[in-house]
């Protein structure tokens, strides 16, 4: 009206509807869940019986074995979504973000391999085919699966099905993050085969700091400020982008 114009009839009707609406909004409004964008690792394991294994005996022992495998995954920080019927599916970085999710996932895969494959003299009756892949998801910590679309889970399962018995295959998204601290051999078409650790798992090696010179300069400048001045710096980023590594530099 300040311009000398009257509101249209539709605008006046909308204003009237807003005036009549309850002050607190609709009671049946759908609550919004706080999804977080984070990088997680999916681990899929297919258990294949060794030749000559008695399937009846194996079916009786499988529940207890899978309970033990679940414990191994959880000990490395894994969230086990499925452990039944000779199949395991776990996520690392859910429901709580983990800075070392890729490393934990690879360590868990090696532990499963060691537990199941046995030794040349005493081979295991079940040999795992393992596939791991990393990727970004929008996850709600209150939901069971962080991979609502199932994309990451399918990629990990496909890698497991392509693997030979006793083999651990990594997708291209995870192979790039696992180049330090583990022995890998590249696979034709992308990805890598995990051979084992090249150092103790309890002593992570510092990876080279790349592309963080500006952030590091800001931290060093603050550190060199004269004594007597109080200040605080907040280092904020999505999980897995190198906050811990930056502070270790």
Tab-separated table of C-alpha atoms in Angstrom:
chain	number	residue	atom	x	y	z
A	1	UNK	CA	0.000	0.000	0.000
A	2	UNK	CA	2.984	2.324	0.376
A	3	UNK	CA	3.172	2.333	-3.432
A	4	UNK	CA	-0.514	3.196	-3.756
A	5	UNK	CA	-1.427	-0.381	-4.781
A	6	UNK	CA	-3.924	-2.707	-3.121
A	7	UNK	CA	-2.982	-6.382	-2.471
A	8	UNK	CA	-4.501	-8.923	-4.819
A	9	UNK	CA	-7.387	-11.139	-3.673
A	10	UNK	CA	-5.124	-14.226	-3.476
A	11	UNK	CA	-2.675	-12.383	-1.235
A	12	UNK	CA	-5.451	-11.239	1.092
A	13	UNK	CA	-6.814	-14.814	1.294
A	14	UNK	CA	-3.353	-16.149	2.202
A	15	UNK	CA	-2.954	-13.541	4.944
A	16	UNK	CA	-6.300	-14.552	6.394
A	17	UNK	CA	-5.290	-18.229	6.422
A	18	UNK	CA	-2.077	-17.388	8.250
A	19	UNK	CA	-4.028	-15.414	10.879
A	20	UNK	CA	-6.317	-18.371	11.548
A	21	UNK	CA	-3.490	-20.926	11.761
A	22	UNK	CA	-2.566	-22.231	15.266
A	23	UNK	CA	0.290	-20.363	16.893
A	24	UNK	CA	2.395	-23.493	17.392
A	25	UNK	CA	1.902	-24.836	13.885
A	26	UNK	CA	0.294	-28.123	12.943
A	27	UNK	CA	0.551	-30.865	15.538
A	28	UNK	CA	0.864	-33.455	12.793
A	29	UNK	CA	3.886	-31.820	11.191
A	30	UNK	CA	6.593	-34.324	10.288
A	31	UNK	CA	9.721	-33.888	12.459
A	32	UNK	CA	12.954	-33.098	10.666
A	33	UNK	CA	15.778	-35.540	11.335
A	34	UNK	CA	19.290	-34.031	11.543
A	35	UNK	CA	21.116	-35.908	8.776
A	36	UNK	CA	24.875	-35.422	8.585
A	37	UNK	CA	27.098	-35.631	5.530
A	38	UNK	CA	30.020	-37.841	6.384
A	39	UNK	CA	32.468	-40.228	4.784
A	40	UNK	CA	32.070	-43.826	5.908
A	41	UNK	CA	33.481	-47.226	4.963
A	42	UNK	CA	31.324	-50.240	4.110
A	43	UNK	CA	32.706	-53.753	4.700
A	44	UNK	CA	31.013	-56.770	3.119
A	45	UNK	CA	32.055	-60.333	3.850
A	46	UNK	CA	30.845	-63.488	2.111
A	47	UNK	CA	31.706	-66.728	3.933
A	48	UNK	CA	32.488	-69.581	1.564
A	49	UNK	CA	32.789	-73.163	2.868
A	50	UNK	CA	36.035	-74.930	2.042
A	51	UNK	CA	35.784	-77.974	-0.254
A	52	UNK	CA	34.667	-81.075	1.644
A	53	UNK	CA	33.106	-79.160	4.544
A	54	UNK	CA	30.071	-80.866	6.056
A	55	UNK	CA	27.266	-78.347	5.514
A	56	UNK	CA	25.049	-79.756	8.279
A	57	UNK	CA	27.749	-79.366	10.918
A	58	UNK	CA	28.644	-75.970	9.542
A	59	UNK	CA	25.052	-74.724	9.751
A	60	UNK	CA	24.975	-75.652	13.436
A	61	UNK	CA	28.235	-73.840	14.186
A	62	UNK	CA	27.597	-70.779	12.004
A	63	UNK	CA	25.513	-68.712	14.498
A	64	UNK	CA	28.209	-68.881	17.176
A	65	UNK	CA	30.924	-68.111	14.613
A	66	UNK	CA	29.094	-65.095	13.265
A	67	UNK	CA	28.570	-63.816	16.808
A	68	UNK	CA	32.350	-63.976	17.257
A	69	UNK	CA	32.927	-62.192	13.936
A	70	UNK	CA	30.476	-59.503	15.023
A	71	UNK	CA	32.549	-58.976	18.174
A	72	UNK	CA	35.709	-58.613	16.078
A	73	UNK	CA	34.117	-55.945	13.894
A	74	UNK	CA	32.739	-54.076	16.887
A	75	UNK	CA	36.140	-54.182	18.604
A	76	UNK	CA	37.516	-52.198	15.657
A	77	UNK	CA	34.691	-49.643	15.845
A	78	UNK	CA	32.393	-51.212	13.247
A	79	UNK	CA	28.615	-50.897	13.229
A	80	UNK	CA	27.327	-54.350	12.223
A	81	UNK	CA	24.121	-54.107	10.225
A	82	UNK	CA	23.878	-57.754	9.189
A	83	UNK	CA	25.513	-60.981	10.381
A	84	UNK	CA	23.493	-63.948	9.211
A	85	UNK	CA	23.317	-66.579	6.509
A	86	UNK	CA	27.054	-66.495	5.805
A	87	UNK	CA	27.022	-62.763	5.122
A	88	UNK	CA	28.312	-59.803	7.105
A	89	UNK	CA	27.804	-56.106	6.424
A	90	UNK	CA	29.348	-53.436	8.637
A	91	UNK	CA	29.974	-49.692	8.504
A	92	UNK	CA	32.812	-47.672	9.980
A	93	UNK	CA	32.053	-44.029	10.787
A	94	UNK	CA	28.450	-44.627	11.897
A	95	UNK	CA	26.617	-43.789	14.105
A	96	UNK	CA	29.588	-41.777	15.412
A	97	UNK	CA	32.066	-40.189	13.013
A	98	UNK	CA	35.573	-41.679	13.185
A	99	UNK	CA	38.676	-39.864	11.986
A	100	UNK	CA	40.454	-43.203	11.458
A	101	UNK	CA	37.492	-45.045	9.912
A	102	UNK	CA	39.438	-46.330	6.853
A	103	UNK	CA	42.283	-47.629	8.995
A	104	UNK	CA	39.899	-49.306	11.436
A	105	UNK	CA	37.990	-50.941	8.593
A	106	UNK	CA	41.140	-52.370	7.013
A	107	UNK	CA	42.366	-53.640	10.366
A	108	UNK	CA	38.990	-55.326	10.921
A	109	UNK	CA	39.171	-56.999	7.497
A	110	UNK	CA	42.628	-58.370	8.261
A	111	UNK	CA	41.396	-59.662	11.631
A	112	UNK	CA	38.512	-61.491	9.939
A	113	UNK	CA	40.896	-62.952	7.397
A	114	UNK	CA	43.261	-64.162	10.122
A	115	UNK	CA	40.422	-65.617	12.214
A	116	UNK	CA	38.793	-67.519	9.373
A	117	UNK	CA	41.530	-68.597	6.968
A	118	UNK	CA	43.686	-70.333	9.561
A	119	UNK	CA	47.166	-71.547	8.548
A	120	UNK	CA	48.425	-73.699	5.667
A	121	UNK	CA	48.650	-76.640	8.070
A	122	UNK	CA	45.250	-75.976	9.636
A	123	UNK	CA	43.106	-74.173	7.075
A	124	UNK	CA	39.733	-72.859	8.186
A	125	UNK	CA	36.485	-74.447	7.068
A	126	UNK	CA	35.153	-71.048	6.023
A	127	UNK	CA	37.187	-68.665	3.931
A	128	UNK	CA	36.010	-65.068	3.588
A	129	UNK	CA	35.632	-63.011	0.460
A	130	UNK	CA	35.943	-59.402	1.636
A	131	UNK	CA	35.084	-56.162	-0.138
A	132	UNK	CA	35.456	-52.621	1.226
A	133	UNK	CA	34.540	-49.238	-0.205
A	134	UNK	CA	34.433	-45.675	1.127
A	135	UNK	CA	32.052	-42.910	0.145
A	136	UNK	CA	29.994	-39.921	1.255
A	137	UNK	CA	26.498	-40.451	2.658
A	138	UNK	CA	23.814	-38.389	4.384
A	139	UNK	CA	23.305	-40.352	7.591
A	140	UNK	CA	20.930	-39.903	10.500
A	141	UNK	CA	22.670	-41.230	13.656
A	142	UNK	CA	19.277	-42.453	14.905
A	143	UNK	CA	18.703	-44.697	11.892
A	144	UNK	CA	19.953	-48.257	11.586
A	145	UNK	CA	21.700	-47.992	8.228
A	146	UNK	CA	23.726	-44.945	7.175
A	147	UNK	CA	23.452	-46.053	3.543
A	148	UNK	CA	19.777	-45.375	2.898
A	149	UNK	CA	20.093	-45.664	-0.894
A	150	UNK	CA	22.197	-48.821	-0.599
A	151	UNK	CA	24.781	-47.563	-3.099
A	152	UNK	CA	27.835	-48.050	-0.889
A	153	UNK	CA	26.599	-51.425	0.376
A	154	UNK	CA	26.159	-52.726	-3.173
A	155	UNK	CA	29.648	-51.594	-4.132
A	156	UNK	CA	31.181	-53.404	-1.153
A	157	UNK	CA	29.167	-56.583	-1.880
A	158	UNK	CA	30.195	-56.511	-5.544
A	159	UNK	CA	33.850	-56.318	-4.510
A	160	UNK	CA	33.370	-59.230	-2.104
A	161	UNK	CA	31.781	-61.384	-4.807
A	162	UNK	CA	34.631	-60.592	-7.198
A	163	UNK	CA	37.262	-61.498	-4.603
A	164	UNK	CA	38.864	-64.913	-4.434
A	165	UNK	CA	38.413	-66.927	-1.212
A	166	UNK	CA	40.643	-65.354	1.415
A	167	UNK	CA	41.108	-62.157	-0.616
A	168	UNK	CA	40.387	-58.574	0.497
A	169	UNK	CA	39.428	-56.163	-2.276
A	170	UNK	CA	39.278	-52.393	-1.900
A	171	UNK	CA	37.314	-50.035	-4.098
A	172	UNK	CA	38.940	-47.030	-5.726
A	173	UNK	CA	37.445	-44.668	-3.131
A	174	UNK	CA	39.144	-46.515	-0.270
A	175	UNK	CA	42.371	-47.535	-1.974
A	176	UNK	CA	43.434	-43.896	-2.213
A	177	UNK	CA	43.131	-43.512	1.583
A	178	UNK	CA	44.868	-46.785	2.458
A	179	UNK	CA	48.215	-46.183	0.782
A	180	UNK	CA	49.977	-45.527	4.097
A	181	UNK	CA	50.402	-48.221	6.712
A	182	UNK	CA	49.202	-51.127	4.540
A	183	UNK	CA	50.607	-53.292	1.788
A	184	UNK	CA	48.471	-53.000	-1.348
A	185	UNK	CA	48.690	-54.241	-4.887
A	186	UNK	CA	46.696	-52.420	-7.584
A	187	UNK	CA	43.987	-54.279	-9.481
A	188	UNK	CA	43.258	-53.956	-13.162
A	189	UNK	CA	40.297	-51.657	-13.633
A	190	UNK	CA	40.824	-49.750	-10.375
A	191	UNK	CA	40.905	-50.540	-6.712
A	192	UNK	CA	43.473	-52.626	-4.882
A	193	UNK	CA	44.073	-55.896	-3.083
A	194	UNK	CA	44.929	-55.629	0.624
A	195	UNK	CA	47.892	-57.842	1.490
A	196	UNK	CA	48.470	-56.826	5.109
A	197	UNK	CA	49.913	-54.111	7.348
A	198	UNK	CA	53.443	-52.815	6.862
A	199	UNK	CA	53.629	-51.511	10.449
A	200	UNK	CA	52.043	-52.222	13.871
A	201	UNK	CA	48.361	-51.255	13.878
A	202	UNK	CA	48.703	-49.435	17.193
A	203	UNK	CA	51.209	-46.920	15.790
A	204	UNK	CA	49.647	-44.949	12.924
A	205	UNK	CA	52.151	-43.319	10.620
A	206	UNK	CA	51.709	-39.626	9.876
A	207	UNK	CA	50.698	-39.069	6.281
A	208	UNK	CA	52.184	-36.183	4.263
A	209	UNK	CA	50.334	-32.912	4.734
A	210	UNK	CA	49.098	-31.723	1.337
A	211	UNK	CA	47.075	-28.604	0.505
A	212	UNK	CA	46.799	-27.214	4.038
A	213	UNK	CA	49.605	-24.615	4.020
A	214	UNK	CA	47.211	-21.689	4.561
A	215	UNK	CA	45.462	-23.325	7.515
A	216	UNK	CA	48.788	-24.389	9.013
A	217	UNK	CA	50.141	-20.833	8.697
A	218	UNK	CA	47.137	-19.487	10.630
A	219	UNK	CA	47.699	-21.999	13.442
A	220	UNK	CA	51.417	-21.252	13.637
A	221	UNK	CA	50.800	-17.504	13.702
A	222	UNK	CA	48.387	-17.910	16.615
A	223	UNK	CA	50.866	-20.146	18.441
A	224	UNK	CA	53.607	-17.534	18.141
A	225	UNK	CA	51.526	-14.725	19.634
A	226	UNK	CA	53.130	-12.990	22.654
A	227	UNK	CA	52.612	-14.668	26.019
A	228	UNK	CA	49.787	-13.127	28.043
A	229	UNK	CA	47.198	-12.986	25.270
A	230	UNK	CA	44.368	-15.468	25.535
A	231	UNK	CA	42.807	-16.808	22.372
A	232	UNK	CA	41.131	-19.915	20.997
A	233	UNK	CA	40.897	-21.367	17.494
A	234	UNK	CA	38.172	-23.660	16.214
A	235	UNK	CA	39.194	-26.220	13.584
A	236	UNK	CA	35.991	-27.357	11.915
A	237	UNK	CA	35.422	-29.668	8.941
A	238	UNK	CA	33.556	-32.795	7.934
A	239	UNK	CA	34.900	-36.092	9.317
A	240	UNK	CA	37.835	-37.562	7.453
A	241	UNK	CA	39.185	-34.328	5.953
A	242	UNK	CA	42.333	-34.166	8.096
A	243	UNK	CA	41.596	-32.060	11.202
A	244	UNK	CA	43.644	-34.344	13.442
A	245	UNK	CA	46.501	-34.525	10.920
A	246	UNK	CA	46.578	-30.715	10.674
A	247	UNK	CA	46.938	-30.359	14.439
A	248	UNK	CA	49.699	-32.983	14.451
A	249	UNK	CA	51.752	-31.078	11.853
